[in-house]
Amino acid sequence: METVYITRREHFNAAHKLWREDWSDEKNEAVFGKCSNKNWHGHNFELFVTVKGAPSPETGFVINLKDLSVIIKNLVIEQLDHKNLNLDVPFLEGKLASTENLIIEIWKIIEAPIGEAGGQLCKIRLVETENNFVEYFGRKEPY
Amino acid sequence: METVYITRREHFNAAHKLWREDWSDEKNEAVFGKCSNKNWHGHNFELFVTVKGAPSPETGFVINLKDLSVIIKNLVIEQLDHKNLNLDVPFLEGKLASTENLIIEIWKIIEAPIGEAGGQLCKIRLVETENNFVEYFGRKEPY
Amino acid sequence: METVYITRREHFNAAHKLWREDWSDEKNEAVFGKCSNKNWHGHNFELFVTVKGAPSPETGFVINLKDLSVIIKNLVIEQLDHKNLNLDVPFLEGKLASTENLIIEIWKIIEAPIGEAGGQLCKIRLVETENNFVEYFGRKEPY
Amino acid sequence: METVYITRREHFNAAHKLWREDWSDEKNEAVFGKCSNKNWHGHNFELFVTVKGAPSPETGFVINLKDLSVIIKNLVIEQLDHKNLNLDVPFLEGKLASTENLIIEIWKIIEAPIGEAGGQLCKIRLVETENNFVEYFGRKEPY
Amino acid sequence: METVYITRREHFNAAHKLWREDWSDEKNEAVFGKCSNKNWHGHNFELFVTVKGAPSPETGFVINLKDLSVIIKNLVIEQLDHKNLNLDVPFLEGKLASTENLIIEIWKIIEAPIGEAGGQLCKIRLVETENNFVEYFGRKEPY
Amino acid sequence: METVYITRREHFNAAHKLWREDWSDEKNEAVFGKCSNKNWHGHNFELFVTVKGAPSPETGFVINLKDLSVIIKNLVIEQLDHKNLNLDVPFLEGKLASTENLIIEIWKIIEAPIGEAGGQLCKIRLVETENNFVEYFGRKEPY
């Protein structure tokens, strides 16, 4: 059995800030720098979702990319695109809106539906700017 | 005399919304779509500033890119990066925060300083997403 | 009145070949090289459509990008995406499927609808590979 | 001994369709969507081949990139560039022309020659569009 | 007659420095900054050459891209790739190795051969880094 | 405990050559090809540094990207940017200036400081051109 990894890219544009209510302005500024601007800032986020599996002898597919795209769009992009990560997103409530926290929550949301669609979620990459991105492999640590 | 065009790219990450106070929510939504989300969204903006002139026989430069970069950073990026275009930017006050309006205001701010530095501002490109950008040539219409 | 240029990117994936029925295989191969492969080859095409105009005082828009996107998708992408440029595209019938010919035909199709939507089509860029693209300005020759 | 991974990118432009002879048009359309267009469509494919090994004390190289490039070009690109994946490629005969199936076949072709050139093939990435790509690690599953 | 603009990208990797013999080290450093490092630095340069003309009714081409590529490679890339712009390039002798000076010299070299091949050179873009590039239109100033 | 991988990109422009003093010109040319040009050539290098760890409950960060950026800039970029890898870089003295050797040395320099800043260095990617890059995982071989 041969395992192939297939990746789908989707994107969303969102506002956020890195800010703790229980910290002074000075401490927020010291830790989060420009990202603590009270009136928000934003990004074009790119989301790469990787699913692994053996290609189906019937279709040649690990997973039908149309299905994968629908899962990501319906469950994630709909909730994040043109939204404020701090104010508009139920699954981030009470969490700091860092890309690290965001990628973990996205994993939790799409892991089961991708499994039901016949694939196995194995990696997410979330790109915030051309200079930084995060990756998450669930409980695995490949390196 | 040979005219060369030189371009410097800078970037900024900002939040904004497209929204008119004097319109109903429905009308805002109808015209501006997802961009009207009350709680803002945001982008990684790329700004390309083009200056033309004859290369100096002394330096080979149309304009020293360090000088051009300082002008753009001090006068534009400082005011826009990690800011809210609707709330934090004096030169956009009272204007709709569209890329079209933004690019015209940026031109007004940097045209004279670039002239004083010995160059001639001739084009700005402002990229909002990989799928849309605006360009402005001042009073010229090359095509 | 200030003229701003706004550009929307769309894309389509298509097959084509460069081939003349009235030429021998040898001549087709000599002129069109690998592009003459009888069984077709294909590309991910990127289409950049530029519209100019003064930003509306009401909306800040030269043209609503949603409207521009709908025009391009309905009139162009629908006809080209996942199609064979030589076999499936009525507006290319009887024409060599070069990017030069394609860009001229796309202009003819979208110029009037963009005008009716309140904008003025002024440039199209059609990217075939990372190493080649064509541009068309209608009857204008800016340089 | 320190293991470094080196990657070479090559590309090819090809036509294909996702289509099963033994299925009705309706079923092909339902499963493969636009990719089932009978008259083909195509892509600019990018192929990233990763080889690992210890840098040679003599050359500083894991593998000479000229050698790696020749292997990929002679054995893979020559057979795929400006070709029809369904009709022109012997090693895909009888297989669905999905990127999943294609990447497995490419591995089989270049694994041994890369080994003979002193490297160890450990990863292939095949990019079909900016929105989807597949990866293959042979029998390994790093995550 | 319809004029289409076609662009071919080629690239070269080269070393250079910005440095005047007749200036002190301090003045070189003050004017050229890090680019004045005596032991050179280097870039991956991208060269975009744009040719305009009416598509040939016989081939659909403004110019055969194979011919254009050969002209650029033989006359420009051969002389610049993996070279030192200050030491190895006869046509830059006695000139400051700025991108501005380089683009003017490249124009002089390829304008006539492109004309003989049936095209009209109308624009060159030379990209030095993702943050700066120069453009040259010969004697024209479109904007 | 959930492990997230965060990556920061920095860049530097440098000259180098692949050349052994103890080899004849012919042998250098035969092995290193154009890269052996005596007068150097150069590249825009991109450096991606990946750090893993559990996001801090206090900040949401694996590591503060400002800290990571300062480490990379102070310890690596300062030593490489606008430099000659063969002549100007103490930590490459006596080594062939291949990307393979360079990436291993960069690892040695930043591993401990990143650890002191609370992260764990787990991957470096060094991109030399759009067609080749190297990766290094320290003593690990994930695939």
Short mmCIF file of C-alpha atoms in Angstrom, two decimals, chain D:
data_model
loop_
_atom_site.label_atom_id
_atom_site.label_comp_id
_atom_site.label_asym_id
_atom_site.label_seq_id
_atom_site.Cartn_x
_atom_site.Cartn_y
_atom_site.Cartn_z
CA MET D 1 27.59 11.99 9.73
CA GLU D 2 25.30 14.84 8.87
CA THR D 3 22.38 14.34 6.54
CA VAL D 4 21.35 17.24 4.32
CA TYR D 5 18.31 17.23 2.02
CA ILE D 6 18.70 18.89 -1.37
CA THR D 7 15.85 19.64 -3.75
CA ARG D 8 15.81 20.34 -7.47
CA ARG D 9 12.80 21.83 -9.25
CA GLU D 10 11.94 20.97 -12.86
CA HIS D 11 8.69 21.57 -14.73
CA PHE D 12 6.57 20.25 -17.54
CA ASN D 13 3.37 21.34 -19.25
CA ALA D 14 0.96 18.57 -20.06
CA ALA D 15 -2.63 17.75 -20.97
CA HIS D 16 -4.71 15.13 -19.24
CA LYS D 17 -8.22 14.18 -18.23
CA LEU D 18 -9.68 12.18 -15.40
CA TRP D 19 -11.95 9.74 -17.13
CA ARG D 20 -12.87 6.07 -16.96
CA GLU D 21 -13.94 4.30 -20.14
CA ASP D 22 -16.03 1.87 -18.13
CA TRP D 23 -18.12 4.62 -16.56
CA SER D 24 -20.97 6.59 -18.09
CA ASP D 25 -20.45 10.25 -18.94
CA GLU D 26 -22.67 11.09 -16.01
CA LYS D 27 -20.63 9.11 -13.53
CA ASN D 28 -17.35 10.53 -14.87
CA GLU D 29 -18.78 14.02 -14.53
CA ALA D 30 -20.13 13.31 -11.04
CA VAL D 31 -16.82 11.99 -9.73
CA PHE D 32 -14.23 13.94 -11.69
CA GLY D 33 -16.15 17.16 -12.34
CA LYS D 34 -14.56 19.56 -14.83
CA CYS D 35 -11.47 17.35 -14.94
CA SER D 36 -13.45 14.83 -16.95
CA ASN D 37 -13.81 17.09 -20.01
CA LYS D 38 -13.45 14.69 -22.94
CA ASN D 39 -11.31 17.02 -24.96
CA TRP D 40 -8.71 17.33 -22.20
CA HIS D 41 -7.41 20.23 -20.17
CA GLY D 42 -3.89 20.85 -18.90
CA HIS D 43 -1.51 22.28 -16.37
CA ASN D 44 1.94 23.69 -15.75
CA PHE D 45 3.30 21.01 -13.44
CA GLU D 46 6.19 21.69 -11.10
CA LEU D 47 8.24 18.72 -9.91
CA PHE D 48 10.43 19.01 -6.80
CA VAL D 49 12.79 16.06 -6.23
CA THR D 50 14.51 15.77 -2.86
CA VAL D 51 17.65 13.71 -2.31
CA LYS D 52 19.35 13.18 1.02
CA GLY D 53 22.87 12.30 2.05
CA ALA D 54 25.98 13.54 3.76
CA PRO D 55 27.78 16.33 1.92
CA SER D 56 30.90 14.96 0.25
CA PRO D 57 34.07 16.26 1.92
CA GLU D 58 35.54 16.57 -1.54
CA THR D 59 32.81 18.66 -3.21
CA GLY D 60 30.52 19.85 -0.45
CA PHE D 61 27.67 18.22 -2.39
CA VAL D 62 25.05 15.67 -1.40
CA ILE D 63 24.68 15.10 -5.12
CA ASN D 64 25.85 17.22 -8.02
CA LEU D 65 22.74 19.16 -9.05
CA LYS D 66 23.77 18.92 -12.69
CA ASP D 67 23.62 15.14 -12.42
CA LEU D 68 20.32 15.23 -10.57
CA SER D 69 18.86 17.61 -13.15
CA VAL D 70 20.00 15.37 -16.02
CA ILE D 71 18.38 12.32 -14.42
CA ILE D 72 15.07 14.10 -13.92
CA LYS D 73 15.08 15.69 -17.35
CA ASN D 74 16.10 12.60 -19.29
CA LEU D 75 13.91 10.10 -17.50
CA VAL D 76 10.87 12.14 -16.52
CA ILE D 77 10.55 15.55 -18.15
CA GLU D 78 11.33 14.23 -21.63
CA GLN D 79 8.43 11.83 -21.29
CA LEU D 80 5.94 14.31 -19.84
CA ASP D 81 6.66 17.79 -21.18
CA HIS D 82 4.20 18.96 -23.83
CA LYS D 83 2.61 15.54 -23.73
CA ASN D 84 -0.81 14.07 -23.06
CA LEU D 85 -0.60 12.08 -19.83
CA ASN D 86 -3.35 9.72 -20.93
CA LEU D 87 -2.14 9.07 -24.47
CA ASP D 88 1.57 9.72 -24.76
CA VAL D 89 3.17 8.30 -21.60
CA PRO D 90 4.02 4.59 -21.60
CA PHE D 91 4.53 4.38 -17.86
CA LEU D 92 1.00 5.66 -17.21
CA GLU D 93 -0.70 3.24 -19.59
CA GLY D 94 -3.72 1.64 -18.02
CA LYS D 95 -3.63 4.02 -15.07
CA LEU D 96 -5.86 6.92 -14.18
CA ALA D 97 -3.86 10.08 -14.87
CA SER D 98 -4.23 11.50 -11.36
CA THR D 99 -1.34 13.35 -9.74
CA GLU D 100 -1.33 10.65 -7.06
CA ASN D 101 -0.69 7.90 -9.58
CA LEU D 102 1.77 10.04 -11.50
CA ILE D 103 3.96 10.81 -8.49
CA ILE D 104 4.26 7.11 -7.59
CA GLU D 105 5.37 6.25 -11.11
CA ILE D 106 7.92 9.07 -11.18
CA TRP D 107 9.42 7.71 -7.97
CA LYS D 108 9.82 4.25 -9.48
CA ILE D 109 11.64 5.70 -12.47
CA ILE D 110 14.17 7.91 -10.71
CA GLU D 111 14.84 6.07 -7.45
CA ALA D 112 17.48 3.69 -8.79
CA PRO D 113 19.32 6.16 -11.06
CA ILE D 114 19.58 8.64 -8.19
CA GLY D 115 20.96 5.86 -6.02
CA GLU D 116 23.55 5.05 -8.67
CA ALA D 117 24.52 8.73 -8.76
CA GLY D 118 25.27 8.52 -5.05
CA GLY D 119 22.14 10.06 -3.55
CA GLN D 120 19.04 8.70 -1.88
CA LEU D 121 15.67 9.78 -3.20
CA CYS D 122 13.50 10.63 -0.20
CA LYS D 123 10.69 12.94 -1.33
CA ILE D 124 8.89 14.11 -4.44
CA ARG D 125 6.48 17.02 -4.59
CA LEU D 126 4.32 17.45 -7.68
CA VAL D 127 2.46 20.75 -7.94
CA GLU D 128 -0.53 20.84 -10.28
CA THR D 129 -1.91 24.28 -9.52
CA GLU D 130 -1.21 26.93 -6.92
CA ASN D 131 -4.04 25.33 -4.95
CA ASN D 132 -3.08 21.66 -5.01
CA PHE D 133 -0.06 19.45 -4.90
CA VAL D 134 0.88 15.91 -3.88
CA GLU D 135 3.90 14.57 -2.06
CA TYR D 136 5.35 11.09 -1.85
CA PHE D 137 8.04 9.66 0.42
CA GLY D 138 8.23 6.12 -1.00
CA ARG D 139 7.47 3.60 1.71
CA LYS D 140 8.00 6.11 4.49
CA GLU D 141 5.29 8.02 6.31
CA PRO D 142 7.01 10.83 8.21
CA TYR D 143 3.72 12.19 9.54
#
